Coordinates of C-alpha atoms in Angstrom, one line a residue:
M226 CA -4.3 -25.7 11.2
S227 CA -6.3 -23.8 13.7
N228 CA -5.8 -24.0 17.3
T229 CA -9.5 -23.5 18.1
S230 CA -11.1 -26.0 20.5
E231 CA -14.5 -27.7 20.2
S232 CA -15.7 -25.7 23.2
D233 CA -15.2 -22.6 21.1
V234 CA -17.7 -23.5 18.4
K235 CA -20.9 -22.1 20.2
H236 CA -18.9 -18.8 20.4
I237 CA -18.3 -18.8 16.5
L238 CA -21.7 -19.7 15.8
N239 CA -23.2 -17.2 18.2
F240 CA -21.1 -14.4 16.4
V241 CA -22.2 -15.7 13.0
E242 CA -25.8 -15.5 14.0
N243 CA -25.7 -11.9 15.4
N244 CA -23.4 -10.2 12.6
D245 CA -25.1 -10.9 9.3
V246 CA -22.8 -13.8 8.3
Q247 CA -24.2 -16.4 5.8
F248 CA -23.0 -19.7 6.7
L249 CA -24.0 -22.9 4.9
S250 CA -24.9 -24.6 8.2
S251 CA -27.7 -26.9 6.4
H252 CA -24.8 -28.5 4.7
L253 CA -21.7 -27.9 6.8
E254 CA -20.5 -28.6 10.5
L255 CA -17.6 -27.4 12.5
K256 CA -15.9 -30.3 14.6
K257 CA -12.8 -31.7 15.4
S258 CA -10.2 -32.4 12.6
A259 CA -7.7 -35.3 12.5
L260 CA -5.3 -32.7 11.4
G261 CA -5.6 -30.8 14.7
G262 CA -8.0 -28.1 16.0
I263 CA -11.3 -27.6 14.2
G264 CA -12.2 -28.2 10.5
V265 CA -15.2 -27.7 8.3
F266 CA -17.0 -30.8 7.1
A267 CA -19.7 -31.4 4.7
T268 CA -22.8 -33.1 6.2
Q269 CA -24.4 -33.4 2.7
D270 CA -23.0 -33.8 -0.9
I271 CA -22.2 -30.2 -2.3
E272 CA -21.6 -29.2 -5.8
A273 CA -18.6 -26.9 -6.9
E274 CA -19.3 -23.1 -7.3
H275 CA -21.6 -22.8 -4.2
I276 CA -20.8 -20.1 -1.9
L277 CA -20.3 -21.9 1.6
L278 CA -19.6 -18.6 3.6
R279 CA -20.3 -14.9 3.0
V280 CA -19.2 -12.3 5.5
P281 CA -19.8 -8.7 5.2
K282 CA -16.7 -6.6 5.5
S283 CA -18.2 -4.7 8.5
S284 CA -18.1 -8.1 10.3
I285 CA -14.5 -8.9 9.6
F286 CA -12.1 -8.0 12.3
T287 CA -9.7 -5.5 11.0
A288 CA -7.8 -2.6 12.4
E289 CA -10.2 -0.2 10.6
N290 CA -13.1 -2.0 12.1
S291 CA -11.6 -2.1 15.8
T292 CA -12.4 0.0 18.8
I293 CA -9.0 1.7 18.5
A294 CA -9.2 2.5 14.7
N295 CA -8.9 6.2 15.2
A296 CA -5.9 5.9 17.4
L297 CA -4.2 3.6 14.8
V298 CA -5.0 6.0 12.0
D299 CA -3.8 9.1 14.1
A300 CA -0.5 7.2 14.8
E301 CA -0.1 6.2 11.1
I302 CA 0.2 2.3 12.1
D303 CA -1.2 -0.1 9.6
G304 CA -0.8 -3.7 8.3
M305 CA -0.1 -6.5 10.4
L306 CA 1.2 -4.3 13.3
A307 CA -2.1 -2.6 13.4
L308 CA -4.1 -5.6 13.4
S309 CA -2.0 -7.2 16.4
I310 CA -2.3 -4.2 18.5
A311 CA -6.2 -3.9 17.8
F312 CA -6.5 -7.6 18.6
I313 CA -4.6 -7.2 21.9
Y314 CA -6.7 -4.3 23.1
E315 CA -10.1 -6.0 22.2
V316 CA -9.3 -9.2 24.1
S317 CA -7.3 -7.6 27.1
V318 CA -8.8 -4.2 27.5
F319 CA -12.4 -4.2 26.3
K320 CA -13.0 -7.9 26.8
E321 CA -16.7 -8.8 27.1
K322 CA -17.5 -5.1 26.3
S323 CA -15.9 -5.6 22.7
H324 CA -18.2 -6.2 19.9
W325 CA -15.5 -8.7 18.7
F326 CA -14.7 -10.5 21.9
E327 CA -17.0 -13.7 21.3
Y328 CA -15.1 -14.4 18.1
L329 CA -11.5 -13.2 19.0
R330 CA -11.6 -15.2 22.4
T331 CA -11.5 -18.4 20.1
I332 CA -8.1 -17.5 18.7
K333 CA -5.4 -18.8 21.0
W334 CA -1.8 -17.9 21.4
V335 CA -1.3 -20.1 24.5
D336 CA -1.6 -23.7 24.6
N337 CA -3.4 -25.9 27.2
E338 CA 0.0 -26.2 29.2
G339 CA 0.4 -22.5 29.1
Q340 CA 3.1 -22.5 26.7
L341 CA 3.1 -19.6 23.9
Y342 CA 2.7 -20.5 20.2
L343 CA 6.1 -19.3 18.9
P344 CA 7.7 -19.4 15.4
P345 CA 11.0 -21.1 15.1
S346 CA 13.1 -17.8 15.3
Y347 CA 11.7 -17.4 19.0
Y348 CA 11.8 -21.0 20.2
E349 CA 12.7 -20.9 23.7
D350 CA 14.0 -24.4 23.9
A351 CA 17.5 -24.1 22.4
K352 CA 17.5 -27.9 21.7
R353 CA 14.7 -27.4 19.3
K354 CA 16.6 -24.7 17.5
Q355 CA 19.6 -26.8 17.3
Y356 CA 17.8 -29.6 15.7
L357 CA 16.9 -27.1 12.8
R358 CA 20.5 -25.7 12.3
G359 CA 21.5 -26.2 8.8
T360 CA 18.0 -26.9 7.4
T361 CA 16.6 -25.0 4.7
L362 CA 14.5 -23.2 7.2
D363 CA 17.8 -21.9 8.6
T364 CA 20.1 -21.5 5.5
M365 CA 17.6 -20.3 2.9
Y366 CA 15.1 -18.4 4.9
N367 CA 17.1 -17.4 8.1
G368 CA 14.1 -18.7 10.1
L369 CA 16.0 -19.3 13.3
S370 CA 17.1 -15.8 13.9
P371 CA 14.9 -13.2 15.9
Q372 CA 13.7 -10.6 13.5
S373 CA 14.3 -6.7 14.0
E374 CA 11.1 -5.7 12.4
V375 CA 8.9 -7.5 15.0
E376 CA 10.9 -6.3 17.9
N377 CA 10.7 -2.7 16.4
G378 CA 7.0 -3.2 16.0
F379 CA 6.8 -4.0 19.8
S380 CA 8.5 -1.0 20.7
I381 CA 6.0 1.0 18.5
A382 CA 3.1 -0.6 20.2
C383 CA 4.4 0.2 23.7
D384 CA 4.8 3.8 22.9
L385 CA 1.2 3.9 21.4
A386 CA -0.2 2.2 24.3
V387 CA 1.3 5.0 26.6
K388 CA -0.2 7.7 24.1
I389 CA -3.7 6.0 24.0
S390 CA -3.7 5.8 27.9
S391 CA -2.8 9.5 28.2
E392 CA -5.4 10.6 25.5
Y393 CA -8.2 8.2 25.8
H394 CA -7.8 7.1 29.4
L395 CA -7.6 3.5 28.7
E396 CA -5.6 1.1 30.7
I397 CA -2.3 -0.1 29.0
P398 CA -2.6 -3.7 28.1
K399 CA -0.4 -5.9 30.4
I400 CA 1.7 -7.0 27.4
F401 CA 2.5 -3.4 26.6
A402 CA 3.2 -2.3 30.2
T403 CA 7.0 -2.4 30.2
E404 CA 7.7 0.7 32.5
N405 CA 9.9 -0.4 35.4
L406 CA 10.4 -4.0 34.1
D407 CA 13.9 -5.5 33.8
D408 CA 15.2 -6.9 30.6
K409 CA 14.0 -10.4 31.2
Q410 CA 10.5 -9.3 31.9
I411 CA 10.5 -7.2 28.8
W412 CA 11.6 -10.2 26.8
R413 CA 8.7 -12.2 28.2
N414 CA 6.3 -9.4 27.0
L415 CA 7.9 -9.5 23.7
L416 CA 7.7 -13.2 23.3
E417 CA 3.9 -13.0 24.1
F418 CA 3.5 -10.2 21.4
V419 CA 5.3 -12.3 19.0
S420 CA 3.0 -15.3 19.9
V421 CA 0.0 -13.0 19.4
G422 CA 1.3 -11.9 15.9
Y423 CA 2.2 -15.6 14.9
S424 CA -1.3 -16.8 15.8
I425 CA -3.0 -13.9 13.9
S426 CA -0.9 -13.8 10.8
S427 CA -1.4 -17.7 10.5
R428 CA -5.3 -17.0 10.1
C429 CA -5.8 -13.6 8.6
F430 CA -6.5 -12.9 5.0
E431 CA -5.7 -9.9 2.6
I432 CA -9.2 -8.1 2.4
D433 CA -8.6 -5.0 0.3
R434 CA -7.0 -1.8 -0.3
Y435 CA -8.8 -0.1 2.8
H436 CA -9.0 -2.8 5.4
Q437 CA -5.6 -4.5 4.3
Y438 CA -5.6 -7.7 6.5
G439 CA -8.3 -9.3 8.7
L440 CA -9.6 -12.1 10.5
V441 CA -12.6 -13.8 9.0
I442 CA -14.9 -16.0 11.0
I443 CA -15.0 -19.6 9.9
A444 CA -12.9 -18.8 6.7
D445 CA -10.0 -19.3 9.2
L446 CA -11.0 -22.8 10.1
F447 CA -10.5 -24.4 6.8
N448 CA -7.6 -26.6 7.1
H449 CA -4.7 -26.7 4.5
H450 CA -4.2 -29.2 1.7
V451 CA -1.1 -28.7 -0.1
T452 CA -2.3 -30.3 -3.6
S453 CA -6.2 -30.3 -3.7
P454 CA -7.8 -27.4 -2.0
D455 CA -11.6 -27.4 -2.2
V456 CA -12.2 -23.6 -1.7
H457 CA -11.1 -20.3 -2.9
F458 CA -11.3 -17.0 -0.8
E459 CA -12.8 -14.2 -2.8
S460 CA -12.9 -10.5 -2.2
V461 CA -13.2 -7.3 -4.2
F462 CA -9.7 -5.7 -3.5
D463 CA -10.0 -2.4 -5.5
V464 CA -12.1 -0.1 -3.2
C465 CA -11.5 3.2 -2.1
D466 CA -8.5 3.3 0.3
K467 CA -10.1 6.1 2.4
C468 CA -13.6 4.7 3.2
G469 CA -13.7 1.2 1.8
E470 CA -16.6 2.0 -0.8
V471 CA -16.7 -0.1 -3.9
G472 CA -17.1 1.9 -7.0
E473 CA -17.8 5.8 -7.0
C474 CA -17.7 7.3 -3.6
G475 CA -17.4 10.8 -1.8
H476 CA -13.8 10.7 -1.9
I477 CA -13.5 9.8 -5.6
I478 CA -16.2 12.3 -6.7
A479 CA -14.3 14.9 -4.6
E480 CA -11.1 14.3 -6.3
E481 CA -12.8 14.1 -10.0
K482 CA -14.6 17.3 -8.9
L483 CA -11.4 18.9 -8.0
T484 CA -9.7 17.6 -11.2
A485 CA -12.6 19.1 -13.2
I486 CA -12.1 22.6 -11.6
E487 CA -8.5 22.4 -12.3
E488 CA -9.2 21.6 -15.9
L489 CA -11.8 24.2 -16.3
Q490 CA -9.6 26.9 -14.7
K491 CA -6.9 25.9 -17.3
K492 CA -9.2 27.1 -20.1
P493 CA -10.4 30.5 -19.6
E494 CA -10.2 31.3 -23.3
K495 CA -13.0 28.9 -24.1
I496 CA -15.3 29.5 -21.1
G497 CA -14.7 33.2 -20.5
I498 CA -15.5 33.1 -16.8
F499 CA -15.5 30.1 -14.6
D500 CA -18.5 27.9 -15.5
H501 CA -20.3 26.9 -12.2
K502 CA -23.2 25.6 -14.1
Q503 CA -21.1 23.2 -16.1
L504 CA -19.3 22.1 -12.9
D505 CA -22.6 21.5 -11.3
N506 CA -24.0 19.5 -14.2
F507 CA -20.7 17.5 -14.1
T508 CA -20.9 16.8 -10.2
R509 CA -24.8 15.6 -10.7
Q510 CA -23.7 13.2 -13.5
L511 CA -21.0 11.7 -11.1
E512 CA -23.6 11.4 -8.2
N513 CA -26.1 9.7 -10.6
N514 CA -23.4 7.4 -11.6
Q515 CA -22.8 6.4 -7.9
E516 CA -26.5 5.8 -7.4
L517 CA -26.5 3.6 -10.6
S518 CA -23.4 1.7 -9.2
D519 CA -25.1 1.0 -5.8
D520 CA -28.1 -0.4 -7.7
E521 CA -25.9 -2.6 -9.7
L522 CA -24.2 -4.0 -6.6
L523 CA -27.4 -5.3 -5.5
E524 CA -28.0 -7.4 -8.5
N525 CA -26.2 -10.7 -8.5
P526 CA -27.6 -12.8 -11.4
N527 CA -25.0 -15.5 -11.2
E528 CA -25.5 -16.1 -7.3
T529 CA -25.2 -19.6 -6.2
F530 CA -26.2 -20.0 -2.5
I531 CA -28.0 -22.8 -1.1
E532 CA -28.5 -21.4 2.5
D533 CA -32.1 -20.9 3.7
R534 CA -30.8 -17.9 5.7
V535 CA -30.1 -15.4 3.1
I536 CA -29.9 -11.9 4.6
Q537 CA -31.7 -9.2 2.6
G538 CA -29.7 -6.0 1.8
I539 CA -26.5 -7.7 1.9
I540 CA -24.4 -6.5 -1.0
P541 CA -22.2 -9.1 -2.4
D542 CA -19.3 -7.0 -3.5
E543 CA -19.1 -5.7 0.2
C544 CA -18.6 -9.1 1.4
V545 CA -15.9 -11.8 1.2
D546 CA -16.8 -15.3 0.2
I547 CA -15.6 -18.7 0.4
R548 CA -16.5 -20.5 -2.8
L549 CA -16.5 -24.2 -3.3
V550 CA -14.3 -25.3 -6.4
N551 CA -14.5 -29.0 -6.1
N552 CA -17.4 -31.3 -5.6
V553 CA -17.4 -32.6 -1.9
K554 CA -19.1 -35.7 -0.6
K555 CA -21.0 -36.1 2.7
G556 CA -18.5 -36.5 5.6
E557 CA -15.5 -35.1 4.0
E558 CA -13.4 -32.4 5.4
I559 CA -13.2 -29.3 3.2
F560 CA -9.9 -27.7 2.7
N561 CA -8.3 -24.4 1.6
S562 CA -4.8 -24.1 0.5
Y563 CA -2.3 -21.6 2.1
G564 CA -0.3 -21.6 -1.0
E565 CA 2.3 -23.8 -2.6
L566 CA 4.7 -23.6 0.4
S567 CA 7.5 -25.9 1.6
N568 CA 7.5 -27.3 5.1
S569 CA 10.1 -24.8 6.2
L570 CA 7.7 -21.9 5.4
L571 CA 4.7 -23.7 6.7
L572 CA 6.5 -24.2 9.8
A573 CA 7.7 -20.5 10.0
R574 CA 4.3 -19.0 9.0
Y575 CA 1.7 -21.4 10.4
G576 CA 3.2 -23.7 13.0
F577 CA 2.6 -27.0 11.2
V578 CA 4.3 -29.0 8.4
V579 CA 2.9 -31.7 6.0
E580 CA 4.0 -35.2 5.5
N581 CA 5.2 -36.0 1.8
N582 CA 5.0 -32.2 0.8
P583 CA 5.5 -31.9 -2.9
C584 CA 6.6 -28.3 -2.4
D585 CA 9.5 -29.1 -0.1
V586 CA 13.0 -28.0 -1.2
V587 CA 16.6 -28.4 0.1
N588 CA 18.9 -25.4 0.0
M589 CA 22.2 -26.5 -1.0
A590 CA 24.0 -23.2 -0.5
D591 CA 26.2 -24.3 2.4
A592 CA 27.2 -27.5 0.3
V593 CA 28.3 -25.4 -2.6
I594 CA 30.3 -23.0 -0.4
Q595 CA 32.0 -26.1 1.0
Y596 CA 32.7 -27.4 -2.5
S597 CA 34.0 -24.1 -3.6
R598 CA 36.5 -24.0 -0.8
K599 CA 38.1 -27.3 -1.9
A600 CA 37.8 -26.8 -5.7
S601 CA 40.8 -26.3 -7.8
A602 CA 42.2 -22.9 -8.8
D603 CA 40.5 -23.5 -12.4
L604 CA 37.2 -24.2 -10.9
K605 CA 37.4 -21.3 -8.4
A606 CA 38.0 -18.9 -11.3
R607 CA 34.8 -20.1 -12.7
I608 CA 32.8 -19.9 -9.4
D609 CA 34.2 -16.3 -8.8
W610 CA 32.9 -15.3 -12.5
W611 CA 29.5 -17.0 -11.8
K612 CA 29.3 -15.2 -8.4
D613 CA 30.4 -11.8 -9.6
M614 CA 28.3 -11.6 -12.8
G615 CA 27.4 -15.0 -14.5
H616 CA 24.5 -15.8 -12.4
E617 CA 22.7 -12.6 -13.1
F618 CA 23.5 -12.7 -16.8
Y619 CA 22.2 -16.1 -17.2
F620 CA 19.1 -15.1 -15.0
V621 CA 18.4 -12.4 -17.4
W622 CA 18.7 -14.5 -20.5
Y623 CA 16.7 -17.3 -18.9
E624 CA 13.9 -15.1 -18.0
S625 CA 13.9 -13.4 -21.5
K626 CA 13.6 -17.0 -23.1
R627 CA 10.8 -18.0 -20.7
S628 CA 8.8 -14.8 -21.4
E629 CA 9.0 -15.4 -25.1
E630 CA 7.7 -18.9 -24.6
E631 CA 4.8 -17.7 -22.3
E632 CA 3.7 -15.2 -24.9
E633 CA 3.5 -17.7 -27.5
D634 CA 1.5 -19.9 -25.3
E635 CA -0.8 -17.1 -24.6
E636 CA -1.1 -16.4 -28.2
E637 CA -2.0 -20.1 -28.8
D638 CA -4.6 -20.0 -26.0
E639 CA -6.2 -16.9 -27.3
E640 CA -6.6 -18.3 -30.7
E641 CA -8.5 -21.3 -29.0
D642 CA -10.5 -19.1 -26.8
E643 CA -11.8 -17.2 -30.0
E644 CA -13.1 -20.4 -31.1
E645 CA -14.9 -21.1 -28.0
P646 CA -18.3 -19.6 -26.7
E647 CA -17.7 -17.0 -23.8
N648 CA -19.3 -18.3 -20.5
G649 CA -18.9 -15.1 -18.4
D650 CA -17.3 -15.1 -15.1
S651 CA -19.2 -16.6 -12.2
R652 CA -17.1 -14.7 -9.5
D653 CA -18.5 -11.2 -10.2
G654 CA -15.3 -9.4 -10.4
K655 CA -14.0 -10.8 -6.9
N656 CA -10.4 -11.4 -6.7
S657 CA -9.6 -15.0 -5.6
Q658 CA -7.1 -15.7 -2.8
D659 CA -6.3 -19.4 -1.8
A660 CA -4.9 -18.7 1.5
P661 CA -4.8 -16.7 4.7
Y662 CA -2.5 -13.9 4.5
D663 CA 1.0 -15.2 5.2
G664 CA 2.2 -12.7 7.5
E665 CA 5.2 -10.3 7.2
N666 CA 7.8 -12.6 8.5
I667 CA 9.0 -14.4 5.4
Q668 CA 8.4 -13.0 2.0
D669 CA 9.7 -15.8 -0.2
D670 CA 7.4 -18.4 -1.8
G671 CA 9.5 -21.4 -1.1
Q672 CA 10.0 -22.9 -4.7
K673 CA 10.5 -19.5 -6.3
E674 CA 8.7 -20.6 -9.3
D675 CA 8.8 -17.1 -10.8
F676 CA 12.6 -16.9 -10.3
D677 CA 12.5 -13.5 -8.7
K678 CA 15.9 -11.9 -9.6
P679 CA 18.3 -13.4 -6.9
S680 CA 20.1 -10.9 -4.7
K681 CA 22.8 -13.3 -4.2
W682 CA 24.3 -16.0 -6.2
L683 CA 23.4 -18.8 -3.8
D684 CA 19.8 -17.9 -3.6
E685 CA 18.9 -20.3 -6.4
M686 CA 21.0 -23.3 -5.2
F687 CA 18.3 -25.7 -4.2
I688 CA 16.7 -29.0 -5.1
D689 CA 13.0 -29.7 -5.2
N690 CA 11.0 -32.5 -3.9
Q691 CA 11.4 -34.7 -7.0
G692 CA 15.4 -34.3 -6.9
K693 CA 15.4 -31.7 -9.6
L694 CA 17.8 -28.7 -9.5
T695 CA 16.7 -25.3 -10.3
P696 CA 17.6 -23.8 -13.7
L697 CA 20.4 -21.6 -12.1
M698 CA 22.1 -24.5 -10.2
L699 CA 22.0 -26.8 -13.5
A700 CA 23.6 -23.9 -15.3
F701 CA 26.2 -23.7 -12.4
V702 CA 27.0 -27.4 -12.7
K703 CA 27.3 -27.3 -16.3
L704 CA 29.8 -24.3 -16.0
L705 CA 31.9 -26.5 -13.7
S706 CA 31.9 -29.3 -16.1
F707 CA 33.6 -27.5 -18.9
N708 CA 37.2 -28.7 -19.8
K709 CA 39.9 -26.1 -20.1
F710 CA 39.4 -25.6 -23.8
E711 CA 35.6 -25.2 -23.4
W712 CA 36.0 -22.6 -20.8
E713 CA 38.4 -20.5 -22.6
K714 CA 36.1 -20.6 -25.7
F715 CA 33.1 -19.5 -23.4
Y716 CA 34.7 -16.9 -21.3
T717 CA 34.4 -13.3 -22.5
E718 CA 34.1 -9.7 -21.0
D719 CA 32.4 -8.6 -24.0
P720 CA 28.3 -8.6 -22.8
N721 CA 27.1 -8.7 -26.4
E722 CA 29.3 -12.0 -27.0
L723 CA 28.4 -13.4 -23.6
W724 CA 24.7 -12.9 -24.4
D725 CA 25.0 -15.3 -27.4
R726 CA 27.3 -17.7 -25.4
V727 CA 25.4 -18.0 -22.3
K728 CA 22.6 -20.1 -23.7
C729 CA 25.0 -23.1 -23.8
L730 CA 24.8 -23.2 -20.0
E731 CA 21.0 -24.3 -20.4
L732 CA 20.7 -27.9 -19.0
N733 CA 17.7 -30.2 -17.9
S734 CA 18.0 -32.8 -15.2
S735 CA 17.9 -35.7 -17.4
A736 CA 21.0 -34.3 -19.5
L737 CA 22.9 -33.6 -16.2
L738 CA 22.5 -37.3 -15.0
S739 CA 23.4 -38.8 -18.3
N740 CA 26.6 -36.7 -18.6
K741 CA 29.3 -38.4 -16.5
K742 CA 31.1 -35.0 -15.8
T743 CA 27.9 -33.0 -14.5
R744 CA 26.8 -36.1 -12.6
K745 CA 30.2 -36.4 -10.9
I746 CA 30.1 -32.4 -10.0
L747 CA 26.5 -32.8 -8.5
E748 CA 27.7 -35.9 -6.5
D749 CA 30.7 -34.0 -5.2
I750 CA 28.5 -31.1 -4.1
V751 CA 25.8 -33.3 -2.6
A752 CA 28.7 -35.2 -0.6
F753 CA 29.0 -32.0 1.6
K754 CA 25.3 -32.4 2.6
A755 CA 25.2 -34.8 5.5
K756 CA 22.2 -37.0 6.0
W757 CA 20.0 -35.8 9.0
I758 CA 20.0 -38.1 12.0
I759 CA 16.3 -37.8 13.3
P760 CA 16.2 -37.1 17.0
K761 CA 13.9 -39.3 19.2
D762 CA 13.0 -36.6 21.4
A763 CA 12.2 -34.0 18.8
D764 CA 8.6 -33.2 18.1
S765 CA 6.9 -34.4 15.1
N766 CA 7.1 -31.1 12.9
I767 CA 10.8 -31.4 13.2
K768 CA 11.2 -35.0 12.5
I769 CA 8.9 -34.6 9.4
L770 CA 10.9 -31.5 8.2
L771 CA 14.3 -33.4 8.5
S772 CA 12.9 -36.5 7.0
S773 CA 11.7 -34.6 3.9
E774 CA 15.2 -33.2 3.5
N775 CA 16.8 -36.7 3.7
F776 CA 14.1 -38.0 1.1
I777 CA 15.0 -35.3 -1.4
L778 CA 18.7 -35.8 -1.0
D779 CA 18.4 -39.5 -1.3
Q780 CA 16.7 -39.2 -4.5
V781 CA 19.7 -37.3 -5.9
R782 CA 22.0 -39.8 -4.5
S783 CA 20.2 -42.7 -6.0
K784 CA 20.0 -41.4 -9.4

């Protein structure tokens, strides 16, 4: 949720008016949201597929568009670090002189009481951290530990600021002025740097190969809805990574020309001498193709835009769009989605949580460890086997099975599509992105729906919001339920035989609960997961997060 205030709206709209941004102001308004900060609301009924916002990439704040772009390129700094450094220079050094200041001033990293917006890993109140110890945020994502890459980034930024001051004669931003400061003061500067990065990463989007990440005015004000987002963010991602051009550009022509020269030089027996005329013809052909591509970019037969302020000369593929995907009624708030994220990840990345979040999970790794320590020697042998090789072997088998099922489904879909008329793509080749960029702090997606190969045997030990275990945790419980005879029959060190046997570990949630052995093992594991006591003095985010974990565990206990 944005931390933009109502007093900032006039600055946002001024920037929109002065920077060729197309915003459907005849049908939309920016006002205070019940969820916090500013939201985007419909003032009239709007049908799906309309473009609500179109922002030229030249009007998006990115490191490449910033005042210190050259210094960042020379220092080979990119990504979120480059965006954070560029932001700090615009708001603290260039200020009102900056082209971006009217927009960037609306992005806050300090609240009304002067407190920094910080991720849980940098909470200053030790009590807040203690309340979250042992939660999924802590045990699954290590979300309470300071991150070395952030602190390394701060060090790089401080060194760059000294270099920029020397070469460009610019003042060093106060946040990077660490010379002659004691450790406590440097830590305060680091926390402010973390706060800036946290605020930016919670609002920015992935733009394309050239710009990488950027802050998109108004797009960053659509609040998050976990199940029913109304809009998609769309951008042409595949552009020249050197200049940002869509289609053929000078860099691509130069590369193709160089390739052509190399190819011609490899074939002297056919040409006799180097054929400059042939090469010139090839070059003209490439340039003609570029002109044709530019003309095609201006054509947009499928455009659906109901704003009376349409700016001539704007090339759609050189912009990003917010496109409506649901019909909305007058007075309704319009939502984006930041992704199917658990509350642990929402808090770590964006600073808020959602009540009744269907994407929530509870990590059971700590309970499994405690259960393993108290297990019998026979069970410990099985646990060791699972830890050493079983979980990876089962993962490979499970993925293979799932891939085959997906291929079969795709073939069926293709057969159905062949029977239906083609309607074309209304998005003009743009890639759809549901959410602001999620930052570089935590890379996991919460539910692990793709079951990325676990680096550790405990990575897949969690339960989802419906009280269901992951496939690998189900297999683990099934393994422990074997009697001695079943275990001896199953166990083998021969990979070929194991491949045939491992499928017997597959188990669904219904079968687990209906079998007394597997149910008892699950109950024993869950018993090591104590119910959270909700502290009265905890903030609402912590209370919701703890209550959600209790709800999930209660579902398992009550079945």
